[in-house]
């Protein structure tokens, strides 16, 4: 009963989490939801479906984070998960070019199923594994490639480390803000009103406004 | 009656009552209904003439056959339930209080009497106990028993135990302690009062020993001093905690008693009394200490003398104890109120008065106690080494105490460890630090007190000061046992709290069960009135031109209109949801086959093909280490997840989409719980999905495809959060299985 009342009052967003098996998406999401990074002692029962309640712009928001199976052989069932998603997090390993290639495939698929109705964030995880100059600048060939790809695909790009808890809160916060503004534009849009989870198409413009800023700020901090 | 309300409905609708998992079609339904009717007729045939078409059928049976059946059922039931009442009766004896009506009590006493006569073993503990029961109680019970026969529904709380605890107070009378010991022997060791009794005895013994040895060793004074402070703080903390505890308990009780309806509230009062009894036990323990400390020294007359001495030296401990006792008193008074509120008949009022008197007794003792404690302390001071201590010293002594109680001493001292407090100058410096702090925080009374202490200490020599510290240490030692006692009491209270919590849980469960039954009954009434609408719905479902979306909408609309016709303000929100669920269950049951297999045989065939394919191609030669699924090795230990499989097999037993989703949800959470038991793993989707696929294949539940269609048609828009996630997992597992099968076919 209580949970029902809560869910009604809160704005709910569904975020799918995509990425190959070893890119660390479980650690990433556990770090965000429970602020934990540890292979050994843990009290968390599971990491497949997690919720996080946050306040953004004074609004209570519930994020439902859907983990998906990343192995190649489950690829075909992916579209079942994307349905009704508001946001998608695509995780790659900054030391593994294959994982980025996989991300590109997923983005195409997401756009195919959901069109422009979904806010996409590309995440380069494990930046703590970089060394030398790459580490200092938080940049390497792969990251640069991912950033340029993100701009063309209408997505945002972030560097994170679940181990050192770098940049993770920003990812979720910015994505949530994006989804909120998305929802607001879509509520103004009468075409979207008859679908249960309303979405707008103006996201492309949104992204174009947001992305350069985000990227610039990212570069500045890098 | 039993047939009408219990058996016949169960025979009629076995699926609703959870007797079978199978779907029951209309013909079977009708047959069952006839069976039930015949049974009903037979049951009544002893009292009513059988008429109509059943006459012939009934004549085939013996007239009394049903009563034989019933007798048989009851004897079976008796033998199977025999164990339960026995254990519960023991429990009720163990409880210091229990709820019993006058008549019941009378029967109980008579029964015990009879039992004793028959057994005729005088040395049995029960017998001794029974004989030693205060005669007054017996008489009293009989008397009030007579009265209550007149006013049958007057229910009285019988506080036997509190009476025997008064016996404690009256005396160190052999009679009652023997009494209790026998009871103890009878029941194991669970009587809380007795525990307290023994605890306090032990405490007293220890303290006696200690008093004789306490001046032997006194080495590192600084350390000791620090520990005094520590313990002092601990003491205040525990006192506070206990106070909180009691408050909490109390609010809980009040909640309990107001929360639930009549029957429950009586139970909860019982509960409250249990609770209070534990408090009483505390009190009893206190009293016990009292008496024991009084006993060896002198008779009652000396009490007054003590009181006078006591006036001079009210330490902080006394204050704190006083607080506790006040708390006890408050609860005691509350209890009396409770009792009073439960007494309606005038004759029981007298007993209430009687009890009031008893309680007042207890209260008196409490007042006595707070003073006695300090008396004892004082007395020991006087009798041992501090005979020469003058009024002045005891004054500063009490002032330091008061200071300790006011200030977070321990915390402050941690920062000024370099100060040797036993040294006079250092002590003064420390006091000044405290003074400045209390000035900072604007605590006037504290700073005044500190200034006063500084003034006195300045006039004192080092010798006197260390004397005072010694004194404090001694005091602390004497209190140590009380601290232990407090801790134990707290532990006990916490246990009680837990116990009460579980009782509340089960009460809540009972409550929801009654709700469920009542609402189910109501729903049947409602549906009878809605028959025409249901027929209309069924007709529309049969109509092939109705689209699936429309069907879902039709069901929702019918549910809405049906519920809106009721006076919804009469229900709570929870009841409304329950009502809707049950209504949905009944309704879906009517249209189940039409909704589940919208295309009739085609759907059935499709399900059957999938079932067979899984059976032949996958299930038989699939093991948990199959390459196909690639389940991580670390999870092999939990294979083959039998509980999840069992859950999934029940899928077709549930009729409403809501129940089906719940079933899937449970299945997934079984898997996750099992997976997470293997070491160092937080199962994520990567782990869950392969295992789920494995479970789906192995369990190979029937009509999976139709289930998915059915749920997606009727429930898709109502799914939220976790439910919808696990449902998606299930769908993708099935989807994956289909692709494997397709690939296999293409290969061959």
mmCIF file of N, CA and C in Angstrom, chain B residues 291-369:
data_model
loop_
_atom_site.group_PDB
_atom_site.id
_atom_site.type_symbol
_atom_site.label_atom_id
_atom_site.label_comp_id
_atom_site.label_asym_id
_atom_site.label_seq_id
_atom_site.Cartn_x
_atom_site.Cartn_y
_atom_site.Cartn_z
ATOM 1 N N UNK B 291 13.505 -5.637 50.312
ATOM 2 C CA UNK B 291 13.205 -6.464 51.464
ATOM 3 C C UNK B 291 14.453 -7.148 51.957
ATOM 4 N N UNK B 292 15.212 -7.607 51.002
ATOM 5 C CA UNK B 292 16.388 -8.355 51.406
ATOM 6 C C UNK B 292 17.357 -7.480 52.147
ATOM 7 N N UNK B 293 17.438 -6.249 51.698
ATOM 8 C CA UNK B 293 18.390 -5.379 52.380
ATOM 9 C C UNK B 293 17.852 -4.934 53.721
ATOM 10 N N UNK B 294 16.553 -4.861 53.773
ATOM 11 C CA UNK B 294 15.962 -4.525 55.071
ATOM 12 C C UNK B 294 16.137 -5.665 56.055
ATOM 13 N N UNK B 295 15.919 -6.837 55.534
ATOM 14 C CA UNK B 295 15.776 -7.979 56.410
ATOM 15 C C UNK B 295 16.955 -8.214 57.337
ATOM 16 N N UNK B 296 18.128 -8.310 56.800
ATOM 17 C CA UNK B 296 19.228 -8.618 57.703
ATOM 18 C C UNK B 296 19.476 -7.511 58.722
ATOM 19 N N UNK B 297 19.264 -6.314 58.327
ATOM 20 C CA UNK B 297 19.620 -5.238 59.254
ATOM 21 C C UNK B 297 18.589 -5.069 60.378
ATOM 22 N N UNK B 298 17.376 -4.720 60.021
ATOM 23 C CA UNK B 298 16.436 -4.492 61.118
ATOM 24 C C UNK B 298 14.974 -4.532 60.707
ATOM 25 N N UNK B 299 14.154 -4.266 61.644
ATOM 26 C CA UNK B 299 12.718 -4.371 61.402
ATOM 27 C C UNK B 299 12.178 -3.060 60.826
ATOM 28 N N UNK B 300 10.882 -3.020 60.692
ATOM 29 C CA UNK B 300 10.267 -1.892 60.017
ATOM 30 C C UNK B 300 10.464 -0.559 60.735
ATOM 31 N N UNK B 301 10.598 -0.621 62.004
ATOM 32 C CA UNK B 301 10.702 0.626 62.777
ATOM 33 C C UNK B 301 11.896 1.472 62.339
ATOM 34 N N UNK B 302 12.964 0.771 62.000
ATOM 35 C CA UNK B 302 14.166 1.499 61.648
ATOM 36 C C UNK B 302 14.027 2.260 60.348
ATOM 37 N N UNK B 303 13.041 1.888 59.614
ATOM 38 C CA UNK B 303 12.821 2.555 58.343
ATOM 39 C C UNK B 303 12.743 4.060 58.491
ATOM 40 N N UNK B 304 12.044 4.469 59.500
ATOM 41 C CA UNK B 304 11.864 5.910 59.693
ATOM 42 C C UNK B 304 13.204 6.580 59.940
ATOM 43 N N UNK B 305 13.983 5.942 60.766
ATOM 44 C CA UNK B 305 15.302 6.454 61.065
ATOM 45 C C UNK B 305 16.093 6.635 59.783
ATOM 46 N N UNK B 306 16.029 5.617 58.967
ATOM 47 C CA UNK B 306 16.729 5.660 57.685
ATOM 48 C C UNK B 306 16.275 6.827 56.861
ATOM 49 N N UNK B 307 14.991 6.986 56.844
ATOM 50 C CA UNK B 307 14.450 8.061 56.032
ATOM 51 C C UNK B 307 15.069 9.385 56.435
ATOM 52 N N UNK B 308 15.291 9.532 57.706
ATOM 53 C CA UNK B 308 15.866 10.799 58.170
ATOM 54 C C UNK B 308 17.300 10.963 57.677
ATOM 55 N N UNK B 309 18.063 9.910 57.848
ATOM 56 C CA UNK B 309 19.445 9.984 57.366
ATOM 57 C C UNK B 309 19.446 10.314 55.890
ATOM 58 N N UNK B 310 18.547 9.663 55.263
ATOM 59 C CA UNK B 310 18.455 9.755 53.825
ATOM 60 C C UNK B 310 18.204 11.179 53.363
ATOM 61 N N UNK B 311 17.431 11.926 54.119
ATOM 62 C CA UNK B 311 17.107 13.295 53.745
ATOM 63 C C UNK B 311 18.368 14.101 53.482
ATOM 64 N N UNK B 312 19.409 13.787 54.217
ATOM 65 C CA UNK B 312 20.605 14.606 54.114
ATOM 66 C C UNK B 312 21.367 14.334 52.821
ATOM 67 N N UNK B 313 21.312 13.159 52.346
ATOM 68 C CA UNK B 313 22.184 12.819 51.212
ATOM 69 C C UNK B 313 21.405 12.196 50.051
ATOM 70 N N UNK B 314 20.810 13.073 49.327
ATOM 71 C CA UNK B 314 20.133 12.542 48.135
ATOM 72 C C UNK B 314 21.105 12.642 46.963
ATOM 73 N N UNK B 315 21.701 11.557 46.615
ATOM 74 C CA UNK B 315 22.646 11.567 45.505
ATOM 75 C C UNK B 315 21.916 11.576 44.181
ATOM 76 N N UNK B 316 22.695 11.729 43.171
ATOM 77 C CA UNK B 316 22.077 11.745 41.847
ATOM 78 C C UNK B 316 21.446 10.413 41.515
ATOM 79 N N UNK B 317 22.092 9.393 41.976
ATOM 80 C CA UNK B 317 21.550 8.070 41.682
ATOM 81 C C UNK B 317 20.118 7.969 42.151
ATOM 82 N N UNK B 318 19.939 8.490 43.365
ATOM 83 C CA UNK B 318 18.603 8.437 43.923
ATOM 84 C C UNK B 318 17.628 9.142 43.010
ATOM 85 N N UNK B 319 18.091 10.291 42.527
ATOM 86 C CA UNK B 319 17.199 11.036 41.633
ATOM 87 C C UNK B 319 16.830 10.183 40.436
ATOM 88 N N UNK B 320 17.860 9.590 39.884
ATOM 89 C CA UNK B 320 17.594 8.796 38.688
ATOM 90 C C UNK B 320 16.669 7.643 38.996
ATOM 91 N N UNK B 321 16.984 6.992 40.109
ATOM 92 C CA UNK B 321 16.147 5.870 40.486
ATOM 93 C C UNK B 321 14.719 6.327 40.675
ATOM 94 N N UNK B 322 14.627 7.489 41.308
ATOM 95 C CA UNK B 322 13.300 8.063 41.515
ATOM 96 C C UNK B 322 12.561 8.188 40.200
ATOM 97 N N UNK B 323 13.315 8.654 39.211
ATOM 98 C CA UNK B 323 12.690 8.810 37.897
ATOM 99 C C UNK B 323 12.160 7.487 37.378
ATOM 100 N N UNK B 324 13.023 6.506 37.484
ATOM 101 C CA UNK B 324 12.587 5.194 37.005
ATOM 102 C C UNK B 324 11.329 4.778 37.719
ATOM 103 N N UNK B 325 11.398 4.945 39.004
ATOM 104 C CA UNK B 325 10.260 4.480 39.786
ATOM 105 C C UNK B 325 8.998 5.228 39.402
ATOM 106 N N UNK B 326 9.170 6.526 39.180
ATOM 107 C CA UNK B 326 8.004 7.287 38.725
ATOM 108 C C UNK B 326 7.428 6.660 37.475
ATOM 109 N N UNK B 327 8.355 6.310 36.628
ATOM 110 C CA UNK B 327 7.926 5.686 35.380
ATOM 111 C C UNK B 327 7.121 4.424 35.680
ATOM 112 N N UNK B 328 7.683 3.638 36.558
ATOM 113 C CA UNK B 328 6.983 2.411 36.927
ATOM 114 C C UNK B 328 5.609 2.724 37.473
ATOM 115 N N UNK B 329 5.600 3.732 38.301
ATOM 116 C CA UNK B 329 4.329 4.077 38.918
ATOM 117 C C UNK B 329 3.325 4.448 37.849
ATOM 118 N N UNK B 330 3.853 5.259 36.902
ATOM 119 C CA UNK B 330 2.947 5.686 35.840
ATOM 120 C C UNK B 330 2.369 4.481 35.115
ATOM 121 N N UNK B 331 3.265 3.545 34.827
ATOM 122 C CA UNK B 331 2.770 2.385 34.097
ATOM 123 C C UNK B 331 1.813 1.586 34.954
ATOM 124 N N UNK B 332 2.141 1.512 36.210
ATOM 125 C CA UNK B 332 1.240 0.797 37.102
ATOM 126 C C UNK B 332 -0.147 1.421 37.086
ATOM 127 N N UNK B 333 -0.124 2.746 37.161
ATOM 128 C CA UNK B 333 -1.420 3.420 37.175
ATOM 129 C C UNK B 333 -2.168 3.140 35.880
ATOM 130 N N UNK B 334 -1.405 3.198 34.810
ATOM 131 C CA UNK B 334 -2.022 2.914 33.524
ATOM 132 C C UNK B 334 -2.660 1.540 33.536
ATOM 133 N N UNK B 335 -1.925 0.636 34.116
ATOM 134 C CA UNK B 335 -2.430 -0.718 34.147
ATOM 135 C C UNK B 335 -3.757 -0.770 34.892
ATOM 136 N N UNK B 336 -3.762 -0.042 35.986
ATOM 137 C CA UNK B 336 -5.004 -0.030 36.755
ATOM 138 C C UNK B 336 -6.136 0.508 35.913
ATOM 139 N N UNK B 337 -5.796 1.554 35.140
ATOM 140 C CA UNK B 337 -6.830 2.109 34.289
ATOM 141 C C UNK B 337 -7.341 1.068 33.313
ATOM 142 N N UNK B 338 -6.360 0.391 32.757
ATOM 143 C CA UNK B 338 -6.724 -0.670 31.826
ATOM 144 C C UNK B 338 -7.677 -1.644 32.484
ATOM 145 N N UNK B 339 -7.270 -2.051 33.631
ATOM 146 C CA UNK B 339 -8.082 -3.025 34.337
ATOM 147 C C UNK B 339 -9.483 -2.486 34.563
ATOM 148 N N UNK B 340 -9.484 -1.252 35.020
ATOM 149 C CA UNK B 340 -10.781 -0.662 35.326
ATOM 150 C C UNK B 340 -11.660 -0.599 34.093
ATOM 151 N N UNK B 341 -11.039 -0.222 33.021
ATOM 152 C CA UNK B 341 -11.839 -0.070 31.812
ATOM 153 C C UNK B 341 -12.411 -1.401 31.354
ATOM 154 N N UNK B 342 -11.764 -2.455 31.805
ATOM 155 C CA UNK B 342 -12.259 -3.756 31.388
ATOM 156 C C UNK B 342 -13.325 -4.325 32.319
ATOM 157 N N UNK B 343 -13.561 -3.644 33.376
ATOM 158 C CA UNK B 343 -14.550 -4.148 34.308
ATOM 159 C C UNK B 343 -15.833 -3.377 34.139
ATOM 160 N N UNK B 344 -16.852 -4.075 33.813
ATOM 161 C CA UNK B 344 -18.136 -3.394 33.649
ATOM 162 C C UNK B 344 -19.090 -3.738 34.774
ATOM 163 N N UNK B 345 -19.053 -4.974 35.186
ATOM 164 C CA UNK B 345 -20.025 -5.385 36.179
ATOM 165 C C UNK B 345 -19.620 -4.885 37.569
ATOM 166 N N UNK B 346 -20.588 -4.501 38.355
ATOM 167 C CA UNK B 346 -20.295 -3.895 39.645
ATOM 168 C C UNK B 346 -19.517 -4.813 40.574
ATOM 169 N N UNK B 347 -19.817 -6.086 40.484
ATOM 170 C CA UNK B 347 -19.138 -6.958 41.442
ATOM 171 C C UNK B 347 -17.639 -7.023 41.176
ATOM 172 N N UNK B 348 -17.278 -6.830 39.922
ATOM 173 C CA UNK B 348 -15.849 -6.868 39.677
ATOM 174 C C UNK B 348 -15.174 -5.560 40.064
ATOM 175 N N UNK B 349 -16.003 -4.532 40.234
ATOM 176 C CA UNK B 349 -15.437 -3.273 40.713
ATOM 177 C C UNK B 349 -14.754 -3.469 42.053
ATOM 178 N N UNK B 350 -15.365 -4.270 42.870
ATOM 179 C CA UNK B 350 -14.766 -4.493 44.186
ATOM 180 C C UNK B 350 -13.374 -5.071 44.028
ATOM 181 N N UNK B 351 -13.270 -5.978 43.094
ATOM 182 C CA UNK B 351 -11.952 -6.583 42.923
ATOM 183 C C UNK B 351 -10.970 -5.551 42.404
ATOM 184 N N UNK B 352 -11.489 -4.637 41.574
ATOM 185 C CA UNK B 352 -10.612 -3.582 41.076
ATOM 186 C C UNK B 352 -10.085 -2.750 42.226
ATOM 187 N N UNK B 353 -11.023 -2.463 43.152
ATOM 188 C CA UNK B 353 -10.587 -1.677 44.311
ATOM 189 C C UNK B 353 -9.527 -2.422 45.090
ATOM 190 N N UNK B 354 -9.814 -3.670 45.229
ATOM 191 C CA UNK B 354 -8.853 -4.506 45.930
ATOM 192 C C UNK B 354 -7.482 -4.380 45.291
ATOM 193 N N UNK B 355 -7.532 -4.405 43.966
ATOM 194 C CA UNK B 355 -6.267 -4.328 43.265
ATOM 195 C C UNK B 355 -5.614 -2.975 43.386
ATOM 196 N N UNK B 356 -6.467 -1.978 43.374
ATOM 197 C CA UNK B 356 -5.926 -0.645 43.567
ATOM 198 C C UNK B 356 -5.120 -0.591 44.843
ATOM 199 N N UNK B 357 -5.720 -1.163 45.844
ATOM 200 C CA UNK B 357 -5.035 -1.177 47.132
ATOM 201 C C UNK B 357 -3.684 -1.862 47.003
ATOM 202 N N UNK B 358 -3.736 -2.966 46.330
ATOM 203 C CA UNK B 358 -2.490 -3.690 46.159
ATOM 204 C C UNK B 358 -1.455 -2.856 45.444
ATOM 205 N N UNK B 359 -1.941 -2.175 44.421
ATOM 206 C CA UNK B 359 -1.011 -1.356 43.661
ATOM 207 C C UNK B 359 -0.460 -0.241 44.503
ATOM 208 N N UNK B 360 -1.323 0.304 45.301
ATOM 209 C CA UNK B 360 -0.829 1.364 46.172
ATOM 210 C C UNK B 360 0.277 0.846 47.063
ATOM 211 N N UNK B 361 0.066 -0.359 47.492
ATOM 212 C CA UNK B 361 1.122 -1.003 48.255
ATOM 213 C C UNK B 361 2.426 -0.962 47.508
ATOM 214 N N UNK B 362 2.313 -1.381 46.260
ATOM 215 C CA UNK B 362 3.521 -1.430 45.447
ATOM 216 C C UNK B 362 4.130 -0.059 45.333
ATOM 217 N N UNK B 363 3.240 0.903 45.113
ATOM 218 C CA UNK B 363 3.728 2.271 44.949
ATOM 219 C C UNK B 363 4.472 2.715 46.193
ATOM 220 N N UNK B 364 3.877 2.421 47.307
ATOM 221 C CA UNK B 364 4.543 2.771 48.564
ATOM 222 C C UNK B 364 5.940 2.193 48.581
ATOM 223 N N UNK B 365 5.992 0.974 48.192
ATOM 224 C CA UNK B 365 7.291 0.323 48.205
ATOM 225 C C UNK B 365 8.270 1.027 47.311
ATOM 226 N N UNK B 366 7.760 1.509 46.200
ATOM 227 C CA UNK B 366 8.663 2.209 45.304
ATOM 228 C C UNK B 366 9.198 3.451 45.937
ATOM 229 N N UNK B 367 8.311 4.180 46.545
ATOM 230 C CA UNK B 367 8.776 5.387 47.217
ATOM 231 C C UNK B 367 9.835 5.004 48.216
ATOM 232 N N UNK B 368 9.522 3.937 48.895
ATOM 233 C CA UNK B 368 10.483 3.468 49.881
ATOM 234 C C UNK B 368 11.787 3.129 49.195
ATOM 235 N N UNK B 369 11.672 2.561 48.040
ATOM 236 C CA UNK B 369 12.860 2.024 47.411
ATOM 237 C C UNK B 369 13.873 3.090 47.075
#
